[in-house]
CSV table of C-alpha atoms in Angstrom, one decimal:
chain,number,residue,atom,x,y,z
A,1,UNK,CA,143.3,150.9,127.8
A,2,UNK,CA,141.4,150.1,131.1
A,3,UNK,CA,143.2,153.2,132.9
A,4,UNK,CA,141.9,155.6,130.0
A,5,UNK,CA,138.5,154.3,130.0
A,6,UNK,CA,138.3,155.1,133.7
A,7,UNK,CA,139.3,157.8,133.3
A,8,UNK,CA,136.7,158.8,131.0
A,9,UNK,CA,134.2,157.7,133.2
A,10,UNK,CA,135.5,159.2,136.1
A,11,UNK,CA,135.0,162.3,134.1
A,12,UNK,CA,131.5,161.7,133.0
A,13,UNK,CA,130.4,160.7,136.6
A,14,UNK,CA,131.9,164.0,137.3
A,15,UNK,CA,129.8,166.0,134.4
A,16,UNK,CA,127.0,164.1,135.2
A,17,UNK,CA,126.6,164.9,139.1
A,18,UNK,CA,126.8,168.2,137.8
A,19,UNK,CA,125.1,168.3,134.4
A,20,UNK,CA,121.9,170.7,135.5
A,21,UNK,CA,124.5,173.5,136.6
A,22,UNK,CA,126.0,172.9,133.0
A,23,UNK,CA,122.1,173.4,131.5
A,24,UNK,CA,121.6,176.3,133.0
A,25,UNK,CA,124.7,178.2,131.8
A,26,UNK,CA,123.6,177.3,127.8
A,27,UNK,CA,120.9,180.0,126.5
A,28,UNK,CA,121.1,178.5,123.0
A,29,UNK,CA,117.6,176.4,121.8
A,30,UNK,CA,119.2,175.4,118.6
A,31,UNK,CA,121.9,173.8,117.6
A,32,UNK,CA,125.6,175.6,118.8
A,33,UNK,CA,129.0,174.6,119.5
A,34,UNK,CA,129.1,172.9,123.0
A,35,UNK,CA,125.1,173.4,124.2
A,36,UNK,CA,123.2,169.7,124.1
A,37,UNK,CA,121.2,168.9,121.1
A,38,UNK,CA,118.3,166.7,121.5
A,39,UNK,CA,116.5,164.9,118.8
A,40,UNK,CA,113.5,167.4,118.9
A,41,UNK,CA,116.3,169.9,118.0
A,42,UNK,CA,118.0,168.3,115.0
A,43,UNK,CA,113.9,167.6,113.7
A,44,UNK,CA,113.4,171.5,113.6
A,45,UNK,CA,117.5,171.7,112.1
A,46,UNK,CA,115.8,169.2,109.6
A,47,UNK,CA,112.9,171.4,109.1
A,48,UNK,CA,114.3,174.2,108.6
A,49,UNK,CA,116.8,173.8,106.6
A,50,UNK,CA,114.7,171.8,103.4
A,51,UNK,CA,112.4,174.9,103.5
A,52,UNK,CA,114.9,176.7,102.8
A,53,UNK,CA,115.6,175.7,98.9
A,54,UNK,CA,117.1,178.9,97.7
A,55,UNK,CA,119.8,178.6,101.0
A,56,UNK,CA,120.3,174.7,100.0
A,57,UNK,CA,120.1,175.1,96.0
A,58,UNK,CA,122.4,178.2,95.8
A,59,UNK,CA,124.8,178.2,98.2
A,60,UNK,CA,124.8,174.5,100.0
A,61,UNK,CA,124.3,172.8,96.3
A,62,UNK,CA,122.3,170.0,97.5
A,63,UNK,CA,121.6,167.6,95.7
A,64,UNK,CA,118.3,165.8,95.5
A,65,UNK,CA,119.4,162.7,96.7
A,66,UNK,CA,121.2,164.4,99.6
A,67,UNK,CA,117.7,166.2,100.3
A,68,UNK,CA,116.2,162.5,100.5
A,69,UNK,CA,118.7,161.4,102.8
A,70,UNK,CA,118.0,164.6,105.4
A,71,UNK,CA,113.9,163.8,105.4
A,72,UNK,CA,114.6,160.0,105.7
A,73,UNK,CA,117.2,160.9,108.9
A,74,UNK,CA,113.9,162.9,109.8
A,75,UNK,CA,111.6,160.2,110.0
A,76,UNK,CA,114.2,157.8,111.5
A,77,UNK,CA,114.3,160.3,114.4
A,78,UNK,CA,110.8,161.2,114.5
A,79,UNK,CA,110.0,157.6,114.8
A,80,UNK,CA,113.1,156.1,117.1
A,81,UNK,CA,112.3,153.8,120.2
A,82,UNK,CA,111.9,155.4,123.5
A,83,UNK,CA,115.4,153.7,124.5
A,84,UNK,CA,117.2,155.9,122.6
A,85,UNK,CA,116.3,158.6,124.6
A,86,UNK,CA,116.9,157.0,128.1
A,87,UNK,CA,121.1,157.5,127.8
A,88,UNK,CA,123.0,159.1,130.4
A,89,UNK,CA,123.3,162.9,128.9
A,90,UNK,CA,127.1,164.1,130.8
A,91,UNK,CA,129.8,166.3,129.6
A,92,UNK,CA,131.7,164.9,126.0
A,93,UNK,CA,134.7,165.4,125.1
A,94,UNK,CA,134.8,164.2,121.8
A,95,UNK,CA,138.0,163.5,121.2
A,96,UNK,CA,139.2,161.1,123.8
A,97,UNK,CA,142.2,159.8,123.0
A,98,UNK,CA,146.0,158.0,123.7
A,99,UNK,CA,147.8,161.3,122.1
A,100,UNK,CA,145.5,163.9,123.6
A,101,UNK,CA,146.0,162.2,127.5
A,102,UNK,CA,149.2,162.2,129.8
A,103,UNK,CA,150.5,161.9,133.1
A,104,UNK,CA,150.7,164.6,135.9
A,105,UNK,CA,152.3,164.3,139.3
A,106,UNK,CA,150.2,164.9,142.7
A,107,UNK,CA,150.6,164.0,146.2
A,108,UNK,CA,148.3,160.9,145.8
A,109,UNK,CA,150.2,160.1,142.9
A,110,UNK,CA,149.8,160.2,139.1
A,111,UNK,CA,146.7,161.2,137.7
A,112,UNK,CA,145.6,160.7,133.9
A,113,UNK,CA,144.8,164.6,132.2
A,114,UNK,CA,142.9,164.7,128.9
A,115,UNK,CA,143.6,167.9,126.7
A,116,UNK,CA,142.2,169.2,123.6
A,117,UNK,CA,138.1,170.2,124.7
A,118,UNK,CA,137.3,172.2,121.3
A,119,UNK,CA,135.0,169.4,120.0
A,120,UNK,CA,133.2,169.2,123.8
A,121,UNK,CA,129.5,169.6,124.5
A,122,UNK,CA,126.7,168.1,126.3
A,123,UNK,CA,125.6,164.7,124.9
A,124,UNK,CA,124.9,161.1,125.6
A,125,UNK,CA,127.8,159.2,126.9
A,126,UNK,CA,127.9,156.7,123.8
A,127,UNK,CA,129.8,159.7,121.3
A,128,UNK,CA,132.6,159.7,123.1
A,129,UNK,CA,132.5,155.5,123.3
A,130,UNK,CA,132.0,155.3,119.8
A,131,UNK,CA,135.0,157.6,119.5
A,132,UNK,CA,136.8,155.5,121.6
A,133,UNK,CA,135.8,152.3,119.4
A,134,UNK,CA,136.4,154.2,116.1
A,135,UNK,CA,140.1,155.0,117.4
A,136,UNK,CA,142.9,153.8,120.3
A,137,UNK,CA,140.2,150.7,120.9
A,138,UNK,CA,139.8,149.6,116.8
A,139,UNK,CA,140.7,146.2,117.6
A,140,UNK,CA,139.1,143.0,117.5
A,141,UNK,CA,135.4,142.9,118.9
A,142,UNK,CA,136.4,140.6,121.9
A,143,UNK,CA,138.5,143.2,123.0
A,144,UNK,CA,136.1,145.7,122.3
A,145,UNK,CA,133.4,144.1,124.6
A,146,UNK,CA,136.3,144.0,127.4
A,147,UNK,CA,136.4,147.6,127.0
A,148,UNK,CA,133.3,148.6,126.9
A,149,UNK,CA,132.0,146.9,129.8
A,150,UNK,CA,135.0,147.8,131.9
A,151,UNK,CA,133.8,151.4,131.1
A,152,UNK,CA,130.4,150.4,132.2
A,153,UNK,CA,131.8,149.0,135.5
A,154,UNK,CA,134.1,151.8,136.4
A,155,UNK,CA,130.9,154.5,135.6
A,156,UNK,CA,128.0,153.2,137.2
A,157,UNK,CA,130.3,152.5,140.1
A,158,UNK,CA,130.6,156.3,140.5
A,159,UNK,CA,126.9,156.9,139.9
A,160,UNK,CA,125.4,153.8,141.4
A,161,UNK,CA,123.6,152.9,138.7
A,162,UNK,CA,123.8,149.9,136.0
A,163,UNK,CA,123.3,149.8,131.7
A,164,UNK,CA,122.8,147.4,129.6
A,165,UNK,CA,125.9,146.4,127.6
A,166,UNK,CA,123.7,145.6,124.2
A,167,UNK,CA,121.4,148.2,125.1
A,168,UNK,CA,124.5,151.0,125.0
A,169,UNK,CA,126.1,149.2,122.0
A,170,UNK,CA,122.8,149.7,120.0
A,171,UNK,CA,122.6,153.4,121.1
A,172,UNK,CA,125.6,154.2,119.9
A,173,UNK,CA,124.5,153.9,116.0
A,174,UNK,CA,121.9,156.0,117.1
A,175,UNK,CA,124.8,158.4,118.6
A,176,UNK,CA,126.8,158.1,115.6
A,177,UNK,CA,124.2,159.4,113.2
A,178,UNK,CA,122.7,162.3,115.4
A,179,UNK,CA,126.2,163.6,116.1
A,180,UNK,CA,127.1,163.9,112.3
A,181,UNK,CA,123.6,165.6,111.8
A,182,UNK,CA,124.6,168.1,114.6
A,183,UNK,CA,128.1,168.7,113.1
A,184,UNK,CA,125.9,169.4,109.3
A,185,UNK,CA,123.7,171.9,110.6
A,186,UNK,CA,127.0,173.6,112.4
A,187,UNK,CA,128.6,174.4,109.1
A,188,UNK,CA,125.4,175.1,107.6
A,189,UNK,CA,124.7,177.5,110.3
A,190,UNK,CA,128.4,179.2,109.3
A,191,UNK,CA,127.6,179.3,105.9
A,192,UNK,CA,124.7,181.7,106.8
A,193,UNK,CA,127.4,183.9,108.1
A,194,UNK,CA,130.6,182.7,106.0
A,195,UNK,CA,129.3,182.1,102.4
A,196,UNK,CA,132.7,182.6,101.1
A,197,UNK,CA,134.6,179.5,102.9
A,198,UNK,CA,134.5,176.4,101.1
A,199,UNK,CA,135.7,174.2,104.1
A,200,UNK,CA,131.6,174.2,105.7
A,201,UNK,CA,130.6,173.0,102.0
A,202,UNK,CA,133.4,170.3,101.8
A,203,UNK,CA,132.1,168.7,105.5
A,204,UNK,CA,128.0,169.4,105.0
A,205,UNK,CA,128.7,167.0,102.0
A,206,UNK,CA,130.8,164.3,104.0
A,207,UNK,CA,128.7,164.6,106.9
A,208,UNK,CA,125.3,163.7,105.0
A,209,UNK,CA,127.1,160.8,103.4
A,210,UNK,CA,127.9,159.3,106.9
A,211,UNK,CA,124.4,159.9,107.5
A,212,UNK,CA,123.0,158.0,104.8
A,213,UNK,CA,125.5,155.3,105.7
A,214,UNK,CA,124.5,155.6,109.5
A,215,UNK,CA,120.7,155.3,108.9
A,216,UNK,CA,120.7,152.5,106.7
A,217,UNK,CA,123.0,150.3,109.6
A,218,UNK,CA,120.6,151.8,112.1
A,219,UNK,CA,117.3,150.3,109.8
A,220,UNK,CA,119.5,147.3,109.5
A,221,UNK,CA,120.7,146.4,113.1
A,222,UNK,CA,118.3,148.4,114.8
């Protein structure tokens, strides 16, 4: 576990150094696969999409309560402390993991390789952590903490610069919910062009339900 979680650091040190040259090769000001989405971004997704009640009634079927859930994720945003926008924004890879990392052999010796990049974009370092969490590191939160902080250690060595362990843990609920925001108005941008696949529909409904679920922990823990 500690050799995977440097490993991911070493990575987003790496992105990080070189994270304006990664800006300037993204044209896109609203949400896209792989191009960073700030909060001011997902507001306007927000926006846009509940003016749009023929779009949402006809072909997304929203439901009212669903409707409620994407203005209440609104003001959440709208109103989040200035913290949340003060994480380190690097390369993500999204789906970090034991099965999709392996050994290669070079003259200074082995050296970890991650595979599988189709869910990367630009992003705050706590989605991938959360990921992390969520998957090979679900154990006990002991553990957890060990992890994390190691994590901490191994990146801001790189960078030269230190984070809060609390401070990171609480940004990651913010993470979690503004990530599965971006992944709802990514299908409900292919259902502008797709209407006839069902798969979009299936997600746009899971994804507002981990939303709902994400913004009540975040009004609950903070």
């Amino acid at each position: 576990m500690k050799r995977l979680v440097e490993h991911v650091a070493s990575l987003h040190a790496y992105s990080r150094g070189r994270i304006e040259e990664l800006r300037a090769l993204q044209h896109e000001k609203d949400i896209a696969p792989g191009v960073l989405c700030p909060p001011s971004v997902l507001v306007r997704a927000i926006d846009a999409a509940l003016s749009d009640t023929q779009f949402l009634s006809q072909v997304v079927h929203l439901s009212d309560d669903e409707r409620s859930v994407l203005a209440d994720c609104r003001s959440l945003i709208e109103g989040r402390p200035r913290w949340v926008d003060e994480s380190e924004v690097v390369c993500l890879n999204r789906d970090f993991s034991v099965s999709n990392t392996a050994f290669r052999d070079t003259p200074q010796g082995g050296q970890l390789v991650s595979f599988d990049w189709g869910a990367a974009h630009i992003g705050p370092i706590e989605e991938d952590v959360e990921v992390l969490l969520g998957r090979d590191f679900r154990t006990d939160r002991a553990t957890q903490e060990m992890i994390v902080r190691h994590y901490l250690s191994a990146y801001h060595e790189l960078v030269g610069r230190s984070s809060d362990y609390d401070v990171l843990m609480a940004r990651i609920r913010w993470a979690r919910l503004m990530v599965t925001l971006r992944y709802t108005f990514e299908h409900m941008n292919s259902l502008h062009w797709m209407r006839w696949q069902s798969r979009s529909l299936h997600f746009i409904h899971f994804f507002i339900g981990l939303a709902k679920s994400n913004a009540v922990e975040i009004r609950t823990r903070g």
